Structure formats: structure tokens, C-alpha cells
């Protein structure tokens, strides 16, 4: 059993919202460490990622979810279904809205479906650093008219404004109960999975247009060497030879830059010297392959 203070609280808080609302940025800010990847592009997060934080007597287990949008591809459907399942399994639901975008079609669609979810919900207006105060107040009012929220927070996940207030409110609000993880644990995902995500983040940063959406990364080998170094082998799956060429880049320059950026960050997190080997494989229709979904931690939708 985990050693915890008396009268503890513990709860799951799912963060849901449209793609790019800042869910992953907020989760990292709440945990105080990078446990989930972030990018400027939409649809970065693909599966449920848990980040764990302790605040006073409470342990908060935050669940990062894929952005919710109108899905088309099988992978998109799997991501959106997963996001809603994350919400249904949580004790509390934080609904993020990009305050700069306001109540666009995507945000409206999410607010409409919230009535199907029983759990208490809070409204989190994010990216307040980009928006005037009056706009925020009007947005808070409109959103509260459309769905039942217990509380409204206005934050900047990126700059950290309002994040501490949100965290202490959540700590008081989660139900009494024993902690589920050791006090110092920040993630429940194995490092090899985070390492694959970090490489995927570098793909999102460096590849343009649709290519990141046609690729996925898996860690195949994670081996501790004698000196304490770690040897990691990862496969980047793409769908076509032409995509493989782009990922490799001229004279292998793109893959080298991706590998270097990923290696540096993985080494920092693993606190060890890392030797990272990346392989790019063409796997036509990996988006239709149940095995790839299992590796990502997603259910394979039947259609
Ligand atoms: N200016 C500003 N940018 C932010 C803020 N929060 C997040 N961002 C940026 O918004 C972009 C998307 O952030 P993510 O955290 O990846 O968003 P997400 O909701 O997890 O996106 P998906 O995983 O695609 O659903 C990134 O470029 C972030 O740096 C904020 O408070 N202010
Ligand atoms: Mg995300």
C-alpha cells in the first residue's frame, strides 16, 4: 500500500476539449513536468495519458484526452471515442475552450454533448494571455448558459496564470479516498511509451501538412547498457514510400534532426545517456491495422 496522510482525497480529472485547446499544455503545467506531448498542430494527442500531481492531502490524476472533432478516418474515430470514454470514467471533467477561438462549431458541439455526461464539469477558458478581459467575461457567460458548469476558470496553461488556483480548487473537490499512486509518481506510462511520443512530437514539429497524421512511432527496443546508458530503437511508420523519403530528408537530414531533438529530450527525462536509433518503415494502411492501435493504447473501431 502507498503511504499517505490521513483523510486523503483522490480523484480522476479528465481534460476534454477541441483539438489545440491546450489540454496537454495544461496537464503538463498541473503536473509540473512533461508527461504528454504538445504541438502547434491539431490532433496531437492520440490516446488517454495520465499525469499525477499531489496538492495538500489530495492526489489528482489528470487524464489528457485527444481533441474532440468530427471524425472521418478510422484513427480519428478511435481518438474521439477515446476522448469521450476518458470523460465518462473520470470523477470531474474540465472542459477546455480556446478563449481566442471562442465558441466555434467544434466547441459548440462539445458543449451540446456534455448533457450526456453525468459527472460534475468545470469550464476552463484557456489562452487568456491572447484575449481581452471583456471578451472572456462574455464567453464565460455564453458557455455557462449552454451547459451546466460548477465553476469557471480563466487560465493561461502556457504562462501558468490561474493554474495554481485551478489545482487547489480541484484538490478540495475530488472525493475522499486513498491515493492510488506513490506520492512522487507523475505518470503511469512506461518511459518507452513517452519516448515514442516525444519522437512523434518532433515529427509534428518538423513535418508539414498532413504527414504527421500519416505516421506513428513505436519503441521496439529499450535496453540498459552496462555503463547506465540506454539504447533505444524506434520505428516510425508511414504509409507510402514518398512519405518515407520526406521523413528521411535530403541525405538523411530530416531524420537526423528529429532523432537528435528526441534523443536530447529523452535523455533528460530518463536521466541517462541515450543512444537513439530511428527506422522508417512503409506500412501501407497502418491506419487500418489493429496492432498499431494496440501500440498506441487505442481501441480498434470496427468500422
Ligand atoms: N498563447 C497560448 N498558447 C497556448 C496556451 N496553451 C496552449 N497553447 C498552445 O496551443 C497549442 C496547442 O497546445 P496543446 O497542449 O498541444 O493542445 P491540445 O488541446 O492538447 O491539442 P490536441 O492534442 O491536438 O487535442 C500549442 O502551440 C501550445 O503552446 C496558452 O495558455 N496561451
Ligand atoms: Mg494534446
Tab-separated table of C-alpha atoms and ligand atoms in Angstrom:
chain	number	residue	atom	x	y	z
A	1	UNK	CA	0.000	0.000	0.000
A	2	UNK	CA	1.052	3.518	-0.659
A	3	UNK	CA	1.945	5.607	2.389
A	4	UNK	CA	-0.282	8.660	2.549
A	5	UNK	CA	-1.505	11.260	5.033
A	6	UNK	CA	-4.736	10.599	6.927
A	7	UNK	CA	-8.007	11.939	5.473
A	8	UNK	CA	-6.749	11.872	1.933
A	9	UNK	CA	-8.634	12.686	-1.218
A	10	UNK	CA	-8.081	11.256	-4.636
A	11	UNK	CA	-9.780	11.651	-7.978
A	12	UNK	CA	-9.581	11.497	-11.723
A	13	UNK	CA	-9.928	14.755	-13.607
A	14	UNK	CA	-10.369	14.432	-17.373
A	15	UNK	CA	-9.394	17.362	-19.572
A	16	UNK	CA	-11.511	17.467	-22.695
A	17	UNK	CA	-11.915	19.979	-25.493
A	18	UNK	CA	-11.426	20.671	-29.169
A	19	UNK	CA	-8.065	19.896	-30.796
A	20	UNK	CA	-5.419	22.503	-29.942
A	21	UNK	CA	-7.359	23.952	-26.961
A	22	UNK	CA	-4.289	23.403	-24.771
A	23	UNK	CA	-5.246	20.258	-22.848
A	24	UNK	CA	-1.784	18.721	-22.974
A	25	UNK	CA	-0.085	22.013	-22.117
A	26	UNK	CA	-2.373	22.323	-19.092
A	27	UNK	CA	-1.779	18.749	-17.983
A	28	UNK	CA	1.990	19.290	-18.031
A	29	UNK	CA	1.573	22.560	-16.110
A	30	UNK	CA	-0.610	20.891	-13.462
A	31	UNK	CA	1.841	18.012	-13.042
A	32	UNK	CA	4.868	20.280	-13.212
A	33	UNK	CA	6.674	18.017	-15.645
A	34	UNK	CA	6.368	16.940	-19.256
A	35	UNK	CA	4.286	13.789	-19.365
A	36	UNK	CA	2.368	14.410	-22.571
A	37	UNK	CA	3.361	15.980	-25.877
A	38	UNK	CA	2.299	19.338	-27.263
A	39	UNK	CA	2.350	20.876	-30.721
A	40	UNK	CA	1.037	23.816	-32.674
A	41	UNK	CA	-0.849	21.400	-34.905
A	42	UNK	CA	-4.295	19.987	-34.148
A	43	UNK	CA	-4.859	16.342	-33.159
A	44	UNK	CA	-1.526	15.832	-31.480
A	45	UNK	CA	-2.691	13.650	-28.583
A	46	UNK	CA	-3.987	10.249	-29.688
A	47	UNK	CA	-4.687	8.259	-26.531
A	48	UNK	CA	-5.502	8.801	-22.855
A	49	UNK	CA	-2.422	9.969	-20.994
A	50	UNK	CA	-2.430	10.215	-17.226
A	51	UNK	CA	-0.446	12.749	-15.271
A	52	UNK	CA	-0.400	12.655	-11.482
A	53	UNK	CA	0.010	15.503	-9.000
A	54	UNK	CA	-0.229	15.887	-5.248
A	55	UNK	CA	-1.785	19.002	-3.774
A	56	UNK	CA	-2.033	19.060	0.017
A	57	UNK	CA	-3.910	15.932	1.074
A	58	UNK	CA	-5.216	15.263	-2.411
A	59	UNK	CA	-3.830	13.214	-5.226
A	60	UNK	CA	-5.093	14.422	-8.579
A	61	UNK	CA	-4.934	12.092	-11.541
A	62	UNK	CA	-5.328	14.162	-14.677
A	63	UNK	CA	-6.355	12.476	-17.880
A	64	UNK	CA	-5.248	14.098	-21.127
A	65	UNK	CA	-7.548	13.171	-23.989
A	66	UNK	CA	-7.423	13.516	-27.772
A	67	UNK	CA	-9.192	16.605	-29.109
A	68	UNK	CA	-12.853	16.169	-29.965
A	69	UNK	CA	-13.827	16.947	-33.571
A	70	UNK	CA	-15.915	15.428	-36.368
A	71	UNK	CA	-14.007	12.274	-37.141
A	72	UNK	CA	-13.508	10.913	-40.636
A	73	UNK	CA	-10.731	8.351	-40.712
A	74	UNK	CA	-10.762	5.229	-38.554
A	75	UNK	CA	-7.918	6.650	-36.468
A	76	UNK	CA	-9.892	9.884	-35.926
A	77	UNK	CA	-12.942	7.926	-34.789
A	78	UNK	CA	-10.813	5.935	-32.349
A	79	UNK	CA	-9.364	9.153	-30.923
A	80	UNK	CA	-12.712	10.868	-30.425
A	81	UNK	CA	-14.346	7.781	-28.887
A	82	UNK	CA	-11.369	7.535	-26.551
A	83	UNK	CA	-11.720	11.182	-25.530
A	84	UNK	CA	-15.357	10.732	-24.505
A	85	UNK	CA	-14.587	7.469	-22.702
A	86	UNK	CA	-11.941	9.363	-20.726
A	87	UNK	CA	-14.621	11.823	-19.674
A	88	UNK	CA	-17.090	9.114	-18.676
A	89	UNK	CA	-14.546	7.398	-16.437
A	90	UNK	CA	-13.424	10.492	-14.535
A	91	UNK	CA	-14.724	11.979	-11.258
A	92	UNK	CA	-14.618	15.500	-12.643
A	93	UNK	CA	-14.418	16.936	-16.113
A	94	UNK	CA	-12.513	20.025	-17.101
A	95	UNK	CA	-13.826	21.368	-20.390
A	96	UNK	CA	-11.211	23.494	-22.130
A	97	UNK	CA	-12.120	26.204	-24.560
A	98	UNK	CA	-9.556	28.170	-26.513
A	99	UNK	CA	-10.677	31.655	-25.500
A	100	UNK	CA	-9.255	33.170	-28.644
A	101	UNK	CA	-11.372	30.887	-30.828
A	102	UNK	CA	-14.392	31.222	-28.539
A	103	UNK	CA	-17.496	29.151	-29.187
A	104	UNK	CA	-16.815	27.966	-32.689
A	105	UNK	CA	-18.548	24.974	-34.244
A	106	UNK	CA	-16.261	22.450	-32.541
A	107	UNK	CA	-16.657	23.987	-29.080
A	108	UNK	CA	-20.437	24.270	-29.517
A	109	UNK	CA	-20.685	20.601	-30.488
A	110	UNK	CA	-18.791	19.602	-27.351
A	111	UNK	CA	-20.980	21.749	-25.068
A	112	UNK	CA	-24.060	20.168	-26.613
A	113	UNK	CA	-22.898	16.648	-25.863
A	114	UNK	CA	-21.962	17.474	-22.262
A	115	UNK	CA	-25.503	16.871	-21.043
A	116	UNK	CA	-24.918	13.161	-21.783
A	117	UNK	CA	-22.102	13.134	-19.251
A	118	UNK	CA	-23.191	12.842	-15.611
A	119	UNK	CA	-20.029	13.927	-13.839
A	120	UNK	CA	-19.571	17.445	-12.466
A	121	UNK	CA	-17.983	19.737	-15.023
A	122	UNK	CA	-15.931	22.882	-14.854
A	123	UNK	CA	-15.313	25.364	-17.573
A	124	UNK	CA	-11.709	26.249	-18.287
A	125	UNK	CA	-11.159	29.173	-20.624
A	126	UNK	CA	-7.568	28.826	-21.789
A	127	UNK	CA	-5.136	31.125	-23.610
A	128	UNK	CA	-6.320	34.180	-21.690
A	129	UNK	CA	-2.957	35.741	-22.495
A	130	UNK	CA	-4.280	36.295	-26.021
A	131	UNK	CA	-7.694	37.732	-25.198
A	132	UNK	CA	-9.182	40.914	-23.730
A	133	UNK	CA	-10.953	40.703	-20.370
A	134	UNK	CA	-14.389	41.760	-21.728
A	135	UNK	CA	-14.299	39.033	-24.366
A	136	UNK	CA	-13.537	36.490	-21.654
A	137	UNK	CA	-16.418	37.535	-19.446
A	138	UNK	CA	-18.850	37.393	-22.350
A	139	UNK	CA	-17.550	33.979	-23.375
A	140	UNK	CA	-17.848	32.661	-19.809
A	141	UNK	CA	-21.455	33.811	-19.687
A	142	UNK	CA	-22.466	32.297	-23.032
A	143	UNK	CA	-20.786	28.969	-22.260
A	144	UNK	CA	-22.433	28.805	-18.817
A	145	UNK	CA	-25.824	29.398	-20.448
A	146	UNK	CA	-25.257	26.445	-22.766
A	147	UNK	CA	-24.016	23.849	-20.274
A	148	UNK	CA	-24.073	23.298	-16.523
A	149	UNK	CA	-20.676	24.086	-15.008
A	150	UNK	CA	-19.858	24.035	-11.310
A	151	UNK	CA	-17.171	26.642	-11.722
A	152	UNK	CA	-15.368	28.702	-14.332
A	153	UNK	CA	-11.621	29.241	-14.519
A	154	UNK	CA	-9.728	31.599	-16.784
A	155	UNK	CA	-6.178	30.476	-17.276
A	156	UNK	CA	-3.112	30.523	-19.435
A	157	UNK	CA	-1.747	26.996	-19.480
A	158	UNK	CA	1.285	28.275	-21.348
A	159	UNK	CA	2.197	31.116	-18.955
A	160	UNK	CA	0.839	29.399	-15.850
A	161	UNK	CA	-1.695	32.088	-14.913
A	162	UNK	CA	-4.561	30.631	-12.899
A	163	UNK	CA	-3.159	27.106	-12.923
A	164	UNK	CA	-2.402	27.047	-9.166
A	165	UNK	CA	-5.917	28.261	-8.330
A	166	UNK	CA	-7.430	25.594	-10.522
A	167	UNK	CA	-5.283	22.936	-8.886
A	168	UNK	CA	-6.171	23.925	-5.336
A	169	UNK	CA	-9.881	24.069	-6.220
A	170	UNK	CA	-9.662	20.552	-7.666
A	171	UNK	CA	-7.815	19.293	-4.597
A	172	UNK	CA	-10.766	20.301	-2.422
A	173	UNK	CA	-13.334	18.984	-4.872
A	174	UNK	CA	-12.141	15.410	-5.556
A	175	UNK	CA	-13.752	12.724	-3.366
A	176	UNK	CA	-12.195	11.420	-0.133
A	177	UNK	CA	-10.217	8.258	-0.684
A	178	UNK	CA	-6.789	6.679	-0.582
A	179	UNK	CA	-4.099	7.705	-3.029
A	180	UNK	CA	-3.687	5.346	-5.944
A	181	UNK	CA	-0.061	6.099	-6.750
A	182	UNK	CA	3.123	6.758	-4.758
A	183	UNK	CA	3.440	10.426	-3.771
A	184	UNK	CA	6.290	11.145	-6.200
A	185	UNK	CA	4.853	9.416	-9.266
A	186	UNK	CA	3.964	11.778	-12.120
A	187	UNK	CA	2.880	9.410	-14.853
A	188	UNK	CA	1.617	5.873	-15.175
A	189	UNK	CA	3.000	5.375	-18.654
A	190	UNK	CA	6.247	3.472	-19.098
A	191	UNK	CA	9.180	5.586	-20.257
A	192	UNK	CA	9.376	3.693	-23.536
A	193	UNK	CA	5.903	4.933	-24.389
A	194	UNK	CA	6.738	8.554	-23.515
A	195	UNK	CA	9.907	8.186	-25.584
A	196	UNK	CA	7.834	7.179	-28.630
A	197	UNK	CA	5.541	10.141	-28.022
A	198	UNK	CA	8.486	12.517	-27.824
A	199	UNK	CA	9.737	11.343	-31.210
A	200	UNK	CA	6.208	11.790	-32.544
A	201	UNK	CA	6.217	15.336	-31.175
A	202	UNK	CA	9.392	16.056	-33.155
A	203	UNK	CA	7.673	14.688	-36.276
A	204	UNK	CA	4.798	17.081	-35.634
A	205	UNK	CA	7.250	19.955	-35.252
A	206	UNK	CA	9.301	19.234	-38.325
A	207	UNK	CA	6.984	17.710	-40.901
A	208	UNK	CA	4.491	19.811	-42.735
A	209	UNK	CA	0.875	19.469	-43.700
A	210	UNK	CA	-0.665	16.025	-43.475
A	211	UNK	CA	2.442	13.933	-42.988
A	212	UNK	CA	2.365	13.783	-39.162
A	213	UNK	CA	-1.165	12.394	-39.383
A	214	UNK	CA	0.033	9.578	-41.605
A	215	UNK	CA	2.760	8.491	-39.233
A	216	UNK	CA	3.084	6.776	-35.896
A	217	UNK	CA	6.037	5.856	-33.685
A	218	UNK	CA	6.721	2.739	-31.635
A	219	UNK	CA	9.604	1.931	-29.305
A	220	UNK	CA	10.844	-1.543	-30.251
A	221	UNK	CA	13.917	-1.826	-28.062
A	222	UNK	CA	14.764	-0.227	-24.722
A	223	UNK	CA	17.937	-1.685	-23.360
A	224	UNK	CA	20.010	-0.535	-20.410
A	225	UNK	CA	23.668	-0.903	-21.228
A	226	UNK	CA	26.354	-1.650	-18.699
A	227	UNK	CA	27.519	1.912	-18.117
A	228	UNK	CA	23.962	3.002	-17.419
A	229	UNK	CA	23.469	4.232	-20.978
A	230	UNK	CA	20.220	3.366	-22.719
A	231	UNK	CA	19.907	2.010	-26.237
A	232	UNK	CA	16.546	2.795	-27.791
A	233	UNK	CA	15.297	1.634	-31.168
A	234	UNK	CA	12.140	3.136	-32.561
A	235	UNK	CA	10.180	2.584	-35.740
A	236	UNK	CA	8.413	5.414	-37.499
A	237	UNK	CA	5.591	4.009	-39.607
A	238	UNK	CA	4.441	5.912	-42.679
A	239	UNK	CA	2.026	4.888	-45.393
A	240	UNK	CA	3.988	5.424	-48.610
A	241	UNK	CA	7.488	5.394	-49.979
A	242	UNK	CA	7.140	9.086	-50.875
A	243	UNK	CA	6.424	9.835	-47.192
A	244	UNK	CA	9.407	7.784	-46.100
A	245	UNK	CA	11.610	9.910	-48.351
A	246	UNK	CA	10.288	13.108	-46.766
A	247	UNK	CA	10.865	11.798	-43.236
A	248	UNK	CA	14.433	10.854	-44.157
A	249	UNK	CA	15.045	14.173	-45.882
A	250	UNK	CA	17.870	15.071	-48.213
A	251	UNK	CA	20.907	12.993	-47.271
A	252	UNK	CA	19.023	11.828	-44.165
A	253	UNK	CA	18.995	15.325	-42.699
A	254	UNK	CA	15.405	15.430	-41.507
A	255	UNK	CA	15.511	12.125	-39.659
A	256	UNK	CA	18.835	13.133	-38.153
A	257	UNK	CA	17.388	16.375	-36.789
A	258	UNK	CA	14.294	14.578	-35.478
A	259	UNK	CA	16.454	11.917	-33.835
A	260	UNK	CA	18.772	14.460	-32.278
A	261	UNK	CA	15.938	16.541	-30.806
A	262	UNK	CA	14.159	13.441	-29.497
A	263	UNK	CA	17.352	11.917	-28.097
A	264	UNK	CA	18.192	15.050	-26.155
A	265	UNK	CA	14.780	15.231	-24.565
A	266	UNK	CA	14.511	11.513	-23.787
A	267	UNK	CA	17.965	11.619	-22.178
A	268	UNK	CA	16.856	14.463	-19.938
A	269	UNK	CA	13.713	12.631	-18.837
A	270	UNK	CA	15.443	9.251	-18.398
A	271	UNK	CA	18.387	10.997	-16.741
A	272	UNK	CA	20.863	8.873	-18.673
A	273	UNK	CA	22.908	8.920	-21.834
A	274	UNK	CA	20.675	7.765	-24.661
A	275	UNK	CA	21.601	6.140	-27.964
A	276	UNK	CA	18.566	6.512	-30.178
A	277	UNK	CA	18.150	4.634	-33.453
A	278	UNK	CA	15.242	5.522	-35.699
A	279	UNK	CA	13.960	3.324	-38.508
A	280	UNK	CA	11.375	4.482	-41.011
A	281	UNK	CA	9.119	1.762	-42.368
A	282	UNK	CA	6.462	1.943	-45.013
A	283	UNK	CA	3.399	0.122	-43.750
A	284	UNK	CA	0.649	0.783	-46.242
A	285	UNK	CA	-2.640	1.153	-44.389
A	286	UNK	CA	-1.165	1.122	-40.857
A	287	UNK	CA	-4.237	3.229	-40.032
A	288	UNK	CA	-6.286	0.076	-40.657
A	289	UNK	CA	-4.054	-2.231	-38.649
A	290	UNK	CA	-5.345	-3.230	-35.162
A	291	UNK	CA	-1.794	-3.932	-33.997
A	292	UNK	CA	-0.830	-0.255	-34.424
A	293	UNK	CA	-3.873	0.791	-32.372
A	294	UNK	CA	-2.874	-1.534	-29.563
A	295	UNK	CA	0.584	0.015	-29.544
A	296	UNK	CA	-0.975	3.472	-29.298
A	297	UNK	CA	-3.292	2.414	-26.469
A	298	UNK	CA	-6.427	2.848	-28.575
A	299	UNK	CA	-9.384	0.574	-29.154
A	300	UNK	CA	-9.650	-0.508	-32.782
A	301	UNK	CA	-13.019	0.744	-34.076
A	302	UNK	CA	-14.860	-1.970	-36.003
A	303	UNK	CA	-15.609	0.381	-38.892
B	1	LIG	N1	-0.786	31.636	-26.128
B	1	LIG	C1	-1.101	30.481	-25.563
B	1	LIG	N2	-0.882	29.329	-26.222
B	1	LIG	C2	-1.209	28.170	-25.619
B	1	LIG	C3	-1.772	28.128	-24.317
B	1	LIG	N3	-1.979	26.828	-24.002
B	1	LIG	C4	-1.569	26.092	-25.061
B	1	LIG	N4	-1.099	26.904	-26.035
B	1	LIG	C5	-0.560	26.486	-27.346
B	1	LIG	O1	-1.596	25.858	-28.092
B	1	LIG	C6	-1.047	24.836	-28.919
B	1	LIG	C7	-1.758	23.519	-28.674
B	1	LIG	O2	-1.460	23.069	-27.374
B	1	LIG	P1	-1.697	21.545	-26.936
B	1	LIG	O3	-1.484	21.490	-25.461
B	1	LIG	O4	-0.929	20.607	-27.806
B	1	LIG	O5	-3.257	21.404	-27.255
B	1	LIG	P2	-4.196	20.099	-27.104
B	1	LIG	O6	-5.534	20.581	-26.664
B	1	LIG	O7	-3.546	19.088	-26.257
B	1	LIG	O8	-4.275	19.617	-28.629
B	1	LIG	P3	-4.638	18.130	-29.211
B	1	LIG	O9	-3.794	17.126	-28.511
B	1	LIG	O10	-4.304	18.252	-30.660
B	1	LIG	O11	-6.104	17.932	-28.981
B	1	LIG	C8	0.446	24.772	-28.606
B	1	LIG	O12	1.141	25.510	-29.573
B	1	LIG	C9	0.532	25.436	-27.244
B	1	LIG	O13	1.769	26.045	-26.987
B	1	LIG	C10	-1.967	29.370	-23.634
B	1	LIG	O14	-2.436	29.446	-22.497
B	1	LIG	N5	-1.624	30.503	-24.310
B	2	LIG	MG1	-2.983	17.178	-26.693
